[in-house]
PDB file of C-alpha atoms in Angstrom:
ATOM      1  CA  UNK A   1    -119.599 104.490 -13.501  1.00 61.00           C
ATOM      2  CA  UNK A   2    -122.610 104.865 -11.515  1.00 71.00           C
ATOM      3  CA  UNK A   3    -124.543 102.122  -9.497  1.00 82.00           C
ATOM      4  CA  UNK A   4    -128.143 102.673  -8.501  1.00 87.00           C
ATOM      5  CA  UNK A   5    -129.499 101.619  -4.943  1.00 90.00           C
ATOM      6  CA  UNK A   6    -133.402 101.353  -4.440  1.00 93.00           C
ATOM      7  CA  UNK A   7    -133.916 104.437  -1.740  1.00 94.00           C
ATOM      8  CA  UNK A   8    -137.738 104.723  -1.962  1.00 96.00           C
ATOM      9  CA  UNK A   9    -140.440 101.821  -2.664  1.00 97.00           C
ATOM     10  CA  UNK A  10    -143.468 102.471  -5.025  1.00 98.00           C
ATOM     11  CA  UNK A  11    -146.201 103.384  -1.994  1.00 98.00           C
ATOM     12  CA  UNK A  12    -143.608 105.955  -0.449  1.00 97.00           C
ATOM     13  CA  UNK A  13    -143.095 107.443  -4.104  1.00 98.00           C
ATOM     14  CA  UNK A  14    -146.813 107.428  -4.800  1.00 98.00           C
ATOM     15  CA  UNK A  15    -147.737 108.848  -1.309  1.00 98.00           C
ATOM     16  CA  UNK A  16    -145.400 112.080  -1.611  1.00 97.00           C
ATOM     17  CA  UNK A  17    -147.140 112.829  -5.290  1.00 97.00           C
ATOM     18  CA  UNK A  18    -150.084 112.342  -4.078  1.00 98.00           C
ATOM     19  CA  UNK A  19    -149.332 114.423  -1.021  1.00 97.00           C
ATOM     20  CA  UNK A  20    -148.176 117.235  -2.717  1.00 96.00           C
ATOM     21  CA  UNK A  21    -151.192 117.071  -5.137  1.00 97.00           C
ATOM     22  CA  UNK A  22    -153.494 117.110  -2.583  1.00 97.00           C
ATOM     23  CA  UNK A  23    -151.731 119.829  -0.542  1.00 96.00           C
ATOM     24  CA  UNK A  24    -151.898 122.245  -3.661  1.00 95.00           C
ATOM     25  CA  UNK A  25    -155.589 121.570  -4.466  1.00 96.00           C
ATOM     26  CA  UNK A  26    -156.615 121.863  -0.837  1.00 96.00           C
ATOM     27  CA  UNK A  27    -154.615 125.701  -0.665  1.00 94.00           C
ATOM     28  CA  UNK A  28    -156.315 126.398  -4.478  1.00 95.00           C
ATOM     29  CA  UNK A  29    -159.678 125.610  -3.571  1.00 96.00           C
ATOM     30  CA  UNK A  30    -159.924 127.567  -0.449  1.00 94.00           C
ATOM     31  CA  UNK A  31    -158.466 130.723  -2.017  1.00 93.00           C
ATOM     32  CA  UNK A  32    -161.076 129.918  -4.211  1.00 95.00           C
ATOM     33  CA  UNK A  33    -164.031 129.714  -1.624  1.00 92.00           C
ATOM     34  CA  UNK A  34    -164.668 126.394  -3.014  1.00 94.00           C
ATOM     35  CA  UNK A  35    -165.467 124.895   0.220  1.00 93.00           C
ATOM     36  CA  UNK A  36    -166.759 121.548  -0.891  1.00 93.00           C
ATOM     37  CA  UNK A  37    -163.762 120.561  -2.999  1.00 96.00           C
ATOM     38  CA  UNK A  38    -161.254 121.646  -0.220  1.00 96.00           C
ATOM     39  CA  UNK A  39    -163.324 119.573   1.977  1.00 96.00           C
ATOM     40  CA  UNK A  40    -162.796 116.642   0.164  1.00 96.00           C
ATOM     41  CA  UNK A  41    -159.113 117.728  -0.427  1.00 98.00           C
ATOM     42  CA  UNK A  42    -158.811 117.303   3.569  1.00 97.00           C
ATOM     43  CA  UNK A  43    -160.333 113.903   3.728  1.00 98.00           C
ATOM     44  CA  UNK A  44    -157.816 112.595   1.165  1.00 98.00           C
ATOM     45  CA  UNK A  45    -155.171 114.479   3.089  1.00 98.00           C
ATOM     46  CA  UNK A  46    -156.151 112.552   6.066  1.00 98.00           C
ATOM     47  CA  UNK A  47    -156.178 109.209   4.638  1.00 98.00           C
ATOM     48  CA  UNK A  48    -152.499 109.813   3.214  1.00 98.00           C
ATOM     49  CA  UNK A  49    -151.113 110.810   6.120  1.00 98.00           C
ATOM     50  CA  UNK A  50    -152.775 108.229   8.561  1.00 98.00           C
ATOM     51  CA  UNK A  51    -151.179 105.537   5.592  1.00 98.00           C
ATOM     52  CA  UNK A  52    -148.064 107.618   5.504  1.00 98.00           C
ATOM     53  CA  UNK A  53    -147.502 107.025   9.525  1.00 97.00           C
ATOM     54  CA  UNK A  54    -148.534 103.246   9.740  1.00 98.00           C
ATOM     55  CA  UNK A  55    -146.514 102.548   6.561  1.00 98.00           C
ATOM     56  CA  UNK A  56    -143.777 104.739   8.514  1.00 97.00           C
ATOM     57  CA  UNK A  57    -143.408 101.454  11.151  1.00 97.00           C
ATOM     58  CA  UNK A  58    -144.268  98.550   8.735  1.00 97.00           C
ATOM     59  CA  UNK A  59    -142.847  99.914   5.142  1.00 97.00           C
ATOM     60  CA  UNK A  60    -139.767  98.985   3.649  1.00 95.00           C
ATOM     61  CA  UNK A  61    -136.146 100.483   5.622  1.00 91.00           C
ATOM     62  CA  UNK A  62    -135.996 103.549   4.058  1.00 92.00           C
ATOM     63  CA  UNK A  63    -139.503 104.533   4.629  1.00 95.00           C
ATOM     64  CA  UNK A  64    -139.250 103.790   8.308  1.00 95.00           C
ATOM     65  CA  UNK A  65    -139.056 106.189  10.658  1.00 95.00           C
ATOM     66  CA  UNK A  66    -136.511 104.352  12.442  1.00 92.00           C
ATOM     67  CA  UNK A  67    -134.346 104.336  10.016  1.00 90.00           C
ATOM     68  CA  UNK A  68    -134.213 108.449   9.418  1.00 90.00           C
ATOM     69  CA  UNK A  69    -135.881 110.000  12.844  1.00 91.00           C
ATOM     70  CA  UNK A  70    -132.709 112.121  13.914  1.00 91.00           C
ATOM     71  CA  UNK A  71    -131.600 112.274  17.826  1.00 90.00           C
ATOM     72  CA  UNK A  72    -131.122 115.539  19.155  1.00 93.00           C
ATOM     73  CA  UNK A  73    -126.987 114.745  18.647  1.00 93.00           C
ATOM     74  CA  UNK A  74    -127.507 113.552  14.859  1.00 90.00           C
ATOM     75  CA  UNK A  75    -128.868 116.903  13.926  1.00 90.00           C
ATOM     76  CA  UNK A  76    -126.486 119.037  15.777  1.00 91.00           C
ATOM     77  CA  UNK A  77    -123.666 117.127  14.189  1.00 90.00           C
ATOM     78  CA  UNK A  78    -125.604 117.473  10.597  1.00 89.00           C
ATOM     79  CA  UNK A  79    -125.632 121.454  11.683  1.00 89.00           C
ATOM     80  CA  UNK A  80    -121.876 121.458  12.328  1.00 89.00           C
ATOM     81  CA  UNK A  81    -121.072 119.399   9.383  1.00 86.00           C
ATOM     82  CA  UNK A  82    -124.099 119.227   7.034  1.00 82.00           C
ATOM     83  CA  UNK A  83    -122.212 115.919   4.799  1.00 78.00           C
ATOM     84  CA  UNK A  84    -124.404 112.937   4.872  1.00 77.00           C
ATOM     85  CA  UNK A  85    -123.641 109.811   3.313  1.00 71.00           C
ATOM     86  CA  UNK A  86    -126.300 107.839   3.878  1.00 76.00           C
ATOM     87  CA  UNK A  87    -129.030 106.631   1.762  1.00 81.00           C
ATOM     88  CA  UNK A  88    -132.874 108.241   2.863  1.00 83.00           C
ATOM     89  CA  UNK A  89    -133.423 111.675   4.378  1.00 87.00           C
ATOM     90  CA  UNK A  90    -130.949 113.654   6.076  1.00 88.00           C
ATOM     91  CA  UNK A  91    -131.350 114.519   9.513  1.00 90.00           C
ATOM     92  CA  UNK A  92    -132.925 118.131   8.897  1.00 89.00           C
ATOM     93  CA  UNK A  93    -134.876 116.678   5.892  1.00 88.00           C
ATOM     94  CA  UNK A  94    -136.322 113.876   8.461  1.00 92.00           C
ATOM     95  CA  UNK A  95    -137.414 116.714  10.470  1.00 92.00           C
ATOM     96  CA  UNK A  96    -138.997 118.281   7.807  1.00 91.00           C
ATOM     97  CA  UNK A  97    -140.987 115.469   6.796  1.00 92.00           C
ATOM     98  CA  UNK A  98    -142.136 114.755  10.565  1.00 95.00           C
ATOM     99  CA  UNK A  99    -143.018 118.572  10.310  1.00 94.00           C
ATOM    100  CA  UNK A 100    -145.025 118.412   7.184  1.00 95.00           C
ATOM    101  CA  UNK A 101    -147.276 115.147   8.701  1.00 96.00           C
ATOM    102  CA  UNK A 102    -147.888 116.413  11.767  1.00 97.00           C
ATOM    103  CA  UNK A 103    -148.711 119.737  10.863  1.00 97.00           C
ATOM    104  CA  UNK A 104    -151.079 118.174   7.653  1.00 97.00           C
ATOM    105  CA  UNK A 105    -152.760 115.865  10.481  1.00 98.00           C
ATOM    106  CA  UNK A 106    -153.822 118.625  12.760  1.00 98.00           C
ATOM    107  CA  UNK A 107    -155.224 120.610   9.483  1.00 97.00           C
ATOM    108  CA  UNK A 108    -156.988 117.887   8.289  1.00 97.00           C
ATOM    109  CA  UNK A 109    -158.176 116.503  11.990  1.00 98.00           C
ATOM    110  CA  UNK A 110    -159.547 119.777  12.937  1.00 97.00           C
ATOM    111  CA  UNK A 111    -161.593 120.606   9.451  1.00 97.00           C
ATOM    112  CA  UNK A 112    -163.373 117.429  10.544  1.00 97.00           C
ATOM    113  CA  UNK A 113    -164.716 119.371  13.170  1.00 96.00           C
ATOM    114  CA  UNK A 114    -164.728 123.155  11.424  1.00 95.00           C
ATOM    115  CA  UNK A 115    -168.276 125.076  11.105  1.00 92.00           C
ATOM    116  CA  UNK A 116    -167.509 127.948   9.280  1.00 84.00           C
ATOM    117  CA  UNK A 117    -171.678 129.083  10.130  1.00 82.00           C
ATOM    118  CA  UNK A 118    -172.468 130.070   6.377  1.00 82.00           C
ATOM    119  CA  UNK A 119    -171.487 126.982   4.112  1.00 85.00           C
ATOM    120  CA  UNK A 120    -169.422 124.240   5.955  1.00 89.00           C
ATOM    121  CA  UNK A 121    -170.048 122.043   9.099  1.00 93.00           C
ATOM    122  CA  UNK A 122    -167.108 119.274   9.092  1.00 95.00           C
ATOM    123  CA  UNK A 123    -168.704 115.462   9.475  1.00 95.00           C
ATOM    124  CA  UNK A 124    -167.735 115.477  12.986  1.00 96.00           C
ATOM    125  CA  UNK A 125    -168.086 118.956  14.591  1.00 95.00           C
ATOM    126  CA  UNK A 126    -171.800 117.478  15.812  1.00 93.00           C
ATOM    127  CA  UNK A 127    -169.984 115.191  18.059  1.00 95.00           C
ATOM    128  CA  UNK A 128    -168.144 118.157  20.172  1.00 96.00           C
ATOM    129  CA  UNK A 129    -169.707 121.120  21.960  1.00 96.00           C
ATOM    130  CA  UNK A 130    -169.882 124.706  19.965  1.00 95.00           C
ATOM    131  CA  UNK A 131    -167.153 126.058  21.814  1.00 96.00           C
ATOM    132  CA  UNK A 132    -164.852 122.989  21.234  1.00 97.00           C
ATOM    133  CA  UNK A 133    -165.631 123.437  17.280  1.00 97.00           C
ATOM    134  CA  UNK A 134    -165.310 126.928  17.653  1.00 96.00           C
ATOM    135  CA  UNK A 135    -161.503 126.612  19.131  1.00 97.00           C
ATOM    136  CA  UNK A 136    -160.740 123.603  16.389  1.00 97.00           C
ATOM    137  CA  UNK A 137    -161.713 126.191  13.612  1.00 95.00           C
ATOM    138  CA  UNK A 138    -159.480 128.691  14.870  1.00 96.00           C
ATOM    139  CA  UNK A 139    -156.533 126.224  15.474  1.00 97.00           C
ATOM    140  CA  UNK A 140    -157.330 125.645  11.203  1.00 96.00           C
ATOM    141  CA  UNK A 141    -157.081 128.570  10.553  1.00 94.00           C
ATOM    142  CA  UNK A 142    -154.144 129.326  11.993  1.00 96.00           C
ATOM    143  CA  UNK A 143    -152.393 126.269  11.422  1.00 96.00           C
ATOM    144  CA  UNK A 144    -152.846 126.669   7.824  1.00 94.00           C
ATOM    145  CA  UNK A 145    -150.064 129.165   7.998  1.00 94.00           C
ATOM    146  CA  UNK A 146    -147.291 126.679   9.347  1.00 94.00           C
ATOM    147  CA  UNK A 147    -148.192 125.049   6.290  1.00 94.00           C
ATOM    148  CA  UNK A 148    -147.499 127.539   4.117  1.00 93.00           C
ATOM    149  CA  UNK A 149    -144.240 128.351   6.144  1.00 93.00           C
ATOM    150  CA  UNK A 150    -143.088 124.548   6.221  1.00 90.00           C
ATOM    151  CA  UNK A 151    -143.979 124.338   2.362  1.00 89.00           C
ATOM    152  CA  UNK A 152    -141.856 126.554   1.625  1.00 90.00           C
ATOM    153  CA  UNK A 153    -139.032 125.705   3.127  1.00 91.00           C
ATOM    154  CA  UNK A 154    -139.339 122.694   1.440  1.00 89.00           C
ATOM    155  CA  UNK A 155    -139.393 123.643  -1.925  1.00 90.00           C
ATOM    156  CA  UNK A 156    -135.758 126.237  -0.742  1.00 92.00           C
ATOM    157  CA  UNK A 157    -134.246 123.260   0.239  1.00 89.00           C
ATOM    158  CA  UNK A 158    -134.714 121.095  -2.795  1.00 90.00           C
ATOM    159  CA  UNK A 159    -133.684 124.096  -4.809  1.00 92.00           C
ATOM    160  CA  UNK A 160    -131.115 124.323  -2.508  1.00 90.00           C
ATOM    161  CA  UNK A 161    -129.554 121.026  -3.032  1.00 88.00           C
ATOM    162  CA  UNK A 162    -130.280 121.245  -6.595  1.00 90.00           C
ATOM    163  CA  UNK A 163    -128.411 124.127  -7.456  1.00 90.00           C
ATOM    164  CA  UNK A 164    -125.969 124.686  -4.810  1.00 88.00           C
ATOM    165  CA  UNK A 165    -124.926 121.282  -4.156  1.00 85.00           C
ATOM    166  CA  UNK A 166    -125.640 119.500  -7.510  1.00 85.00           C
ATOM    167  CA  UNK A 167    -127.779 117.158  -5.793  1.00 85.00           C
ATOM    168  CA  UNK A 168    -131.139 116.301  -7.428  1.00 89.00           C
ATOM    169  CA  UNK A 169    -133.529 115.452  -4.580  1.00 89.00           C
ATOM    170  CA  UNK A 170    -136.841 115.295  -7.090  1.00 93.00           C
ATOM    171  CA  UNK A 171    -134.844 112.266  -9.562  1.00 93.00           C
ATOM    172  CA  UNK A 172    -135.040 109.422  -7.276  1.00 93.00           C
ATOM    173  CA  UNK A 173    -138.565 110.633  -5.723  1.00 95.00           C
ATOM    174  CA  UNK A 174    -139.113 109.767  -9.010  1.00 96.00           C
ATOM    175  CA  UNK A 175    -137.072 106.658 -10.126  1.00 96.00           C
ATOM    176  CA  UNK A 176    -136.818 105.121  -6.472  1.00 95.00           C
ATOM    177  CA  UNK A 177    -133.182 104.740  -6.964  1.00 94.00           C
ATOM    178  CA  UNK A 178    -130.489 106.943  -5.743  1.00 89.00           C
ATOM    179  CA  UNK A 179    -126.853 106.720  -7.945  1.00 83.00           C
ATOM    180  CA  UNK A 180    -123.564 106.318  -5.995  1.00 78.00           C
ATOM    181  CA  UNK A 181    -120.387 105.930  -7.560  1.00 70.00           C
ATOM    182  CA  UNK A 182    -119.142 102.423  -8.555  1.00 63.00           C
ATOM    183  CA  UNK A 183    -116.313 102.941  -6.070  1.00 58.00           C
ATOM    184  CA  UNK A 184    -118.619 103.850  -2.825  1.00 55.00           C
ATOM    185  CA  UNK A 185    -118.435 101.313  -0.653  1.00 53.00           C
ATOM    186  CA  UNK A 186    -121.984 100.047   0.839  1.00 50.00           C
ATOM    187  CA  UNK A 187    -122.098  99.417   4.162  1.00 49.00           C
ATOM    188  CA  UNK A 188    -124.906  97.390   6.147  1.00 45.00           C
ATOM    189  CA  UNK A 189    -126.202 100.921   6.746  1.00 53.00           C
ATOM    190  CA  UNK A 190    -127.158 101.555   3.107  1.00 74.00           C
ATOM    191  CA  UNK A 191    -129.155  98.842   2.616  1.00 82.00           C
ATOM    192  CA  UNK A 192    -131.648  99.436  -0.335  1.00 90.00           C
ATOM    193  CA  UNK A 193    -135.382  98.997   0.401  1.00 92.00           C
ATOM    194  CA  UNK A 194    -137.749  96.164  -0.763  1.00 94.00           C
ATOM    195  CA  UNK A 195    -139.901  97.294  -3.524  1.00 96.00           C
ATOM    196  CA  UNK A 196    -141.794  94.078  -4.817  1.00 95.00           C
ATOM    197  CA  UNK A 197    -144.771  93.159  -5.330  1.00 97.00           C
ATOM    198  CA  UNK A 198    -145.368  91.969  -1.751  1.00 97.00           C
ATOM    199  CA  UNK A 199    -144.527  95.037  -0.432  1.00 97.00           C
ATOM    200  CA  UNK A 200    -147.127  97.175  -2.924  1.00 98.00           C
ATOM    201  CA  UNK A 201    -149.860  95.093  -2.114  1.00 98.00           C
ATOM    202  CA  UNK A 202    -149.564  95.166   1.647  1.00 98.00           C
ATOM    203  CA  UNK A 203    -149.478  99.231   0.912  1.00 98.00           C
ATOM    204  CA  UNK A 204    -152.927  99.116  -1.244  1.00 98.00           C
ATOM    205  CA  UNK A 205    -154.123  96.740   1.253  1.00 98.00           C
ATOM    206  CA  UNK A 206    -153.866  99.296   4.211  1.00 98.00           C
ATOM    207  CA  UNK A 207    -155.226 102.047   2.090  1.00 98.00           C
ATOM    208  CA  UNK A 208    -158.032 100.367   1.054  1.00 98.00           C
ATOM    209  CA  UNK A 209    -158.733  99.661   4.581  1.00 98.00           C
ATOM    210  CA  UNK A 210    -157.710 103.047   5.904  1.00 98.00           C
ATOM    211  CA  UNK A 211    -160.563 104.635   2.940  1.00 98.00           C
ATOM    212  CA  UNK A 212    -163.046 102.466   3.683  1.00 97.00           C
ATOM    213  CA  UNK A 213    -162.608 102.988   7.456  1.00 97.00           C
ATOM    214  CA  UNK A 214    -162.498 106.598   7.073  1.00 97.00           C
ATOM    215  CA  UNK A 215    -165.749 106.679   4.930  1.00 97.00           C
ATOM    216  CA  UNK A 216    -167.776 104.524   6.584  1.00 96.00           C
ATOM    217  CA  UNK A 217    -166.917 106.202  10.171  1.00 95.00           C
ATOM    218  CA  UNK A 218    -166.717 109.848   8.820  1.00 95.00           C
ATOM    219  CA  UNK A 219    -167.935 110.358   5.908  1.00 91.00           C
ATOM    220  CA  UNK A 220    -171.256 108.154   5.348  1.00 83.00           C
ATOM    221  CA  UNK A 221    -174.355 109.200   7.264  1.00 65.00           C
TER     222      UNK A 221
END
C-alpha cells in the first residue's frame, strides 16, 4: 500500500511549467530571429524567477530554500552515498535548481539592457553607458550557453532517475504528491507542504504585484 505526502504546492507546480515553457519559447524564437517574441519570452522569464526566489523564503516547506539548499558536507555525503530519503530535492537536484535561477536571472537581467544595433534595444539599455550595454550583450550571449549546458543536464537526470532508478521525478511535479510506502515511517523532517487556498492566493497575490511592478517600471514608457 502506498500513502501520498503533499511535496510541492500549486504555485511551485505552476511556476516550473511555466518555467520550462517559457525557457523553450525564449531558445525557439531566437533560433528563429524572432526578436520581439523572445523579448517578451525574457520579461516573463524574469517575472517567474523574481516570484520563484521570494516564494523560495515565504512558500510552503518544501518550496523553501531552507528546507533543500545543501551545505558543502550534505552534498559530499549525497556524492559518496547518493540515497536520499527525504521528501523535496536532493542535494545535487537543489543545486541544480539554484543553477537554473541564477543562470535564467542573469539572461533575462542583461537582455533588459541588450542592443543588438539592427532590431533590438532592451527597455533599459538607455539607462547605462554604450560600453556597459555593450559588455551586458556579450555576457547574453554567452550565458545563453550555460543554459543550454544546465538544461540538459536536467533533462539526463530525470531520465536518469526514471529509468535507472525507477523513480519518476515528472509524476509528482505533476500531482504535488510524492508516494511512500505505508510502512515508511514519517519523521518531523518529512513534513508535507501547505497547499490551500491561503497559500495560492498569497502566490497570485505576489505575481500580480511582481507583473505589474515589472511593467509599469520596465516595460511602459
Amino acid at each position: 500500500m502506498l500513502k501520498k505526502i503533499r511535496v510541492w504546492d500549486l504555485p511551485t507546480r505552476l511556476f516550473h511549467w511555466l518555467f520550462a515553457i517559457v525557457i523553450i519559447g525564449g531558445v525557439i524564437s531566437i533560433n528563429l530571429d524572432e526578436t520581439e517574441l523572445h523579448a517578451k519570452f525574457g520579461y516573463a522569464a524574469f517575472v517567474l524567477v523574481t516570484f520563484r526566489i521570494i516564494w523560495g523564503f515565504v512558500g510552503p516547506q518544501h518550496a523553501r530554500f531552507s528546507s533543500f539548499v545543501p551545505s558543502i558536507a550534505q552534498v559530499k555525503a549525497f556524492i559518496k552515498h547518493p540515497v536520499y530519503d527525504q521528501l523535496g530535492h536532493n542535494p545535487l537536484g537543489a543545486l541544480s535548481v539554484i543553477g537554473i535561477l541564477l543562470i535564467i536571472l542573469i539572461q533575462s537581467t542583461t537582455g533588459l539592457f541588450t542592443d543588438d544595433e539592427i532590431i533590438f534595444q532592451g527597455p533599459l539599455s538607455h539607462l547605462v553607458s554604450s560600453s556597459v550595454v555593450s559588455f551586458l550583450t556579450e555576457v547574453h550571449e554567452f550565458n545563453s550557453n550555460l543554459i543550454y549546458a544546465l538544461v540538459g543536464l536536467h533533462l539526463a537526470a530525470i531520465f536518469y532517475y526514471q529509468k535507472v532508478k525507477k523513480e519518476n521525478l515528472i509524476k509528482p511535479m505533476l500531482t504535488g504528491d510524492k508516494e511512500l510506502s505505508e510502512e515508511t515511517n514519517t519523521p518531523t523532517d518529512l513534513i508535507p507542504s501547505k497547499d490551500h487556498w491561503g497559500v495560492r492566493g498569497l502566490a497570485l497575490l505576489i505575481l500580480i504585484v511582481i507583473g505589474a511592478g515589472f511593467y509599469f517600471l520596465v516595460i511602459k514608457k
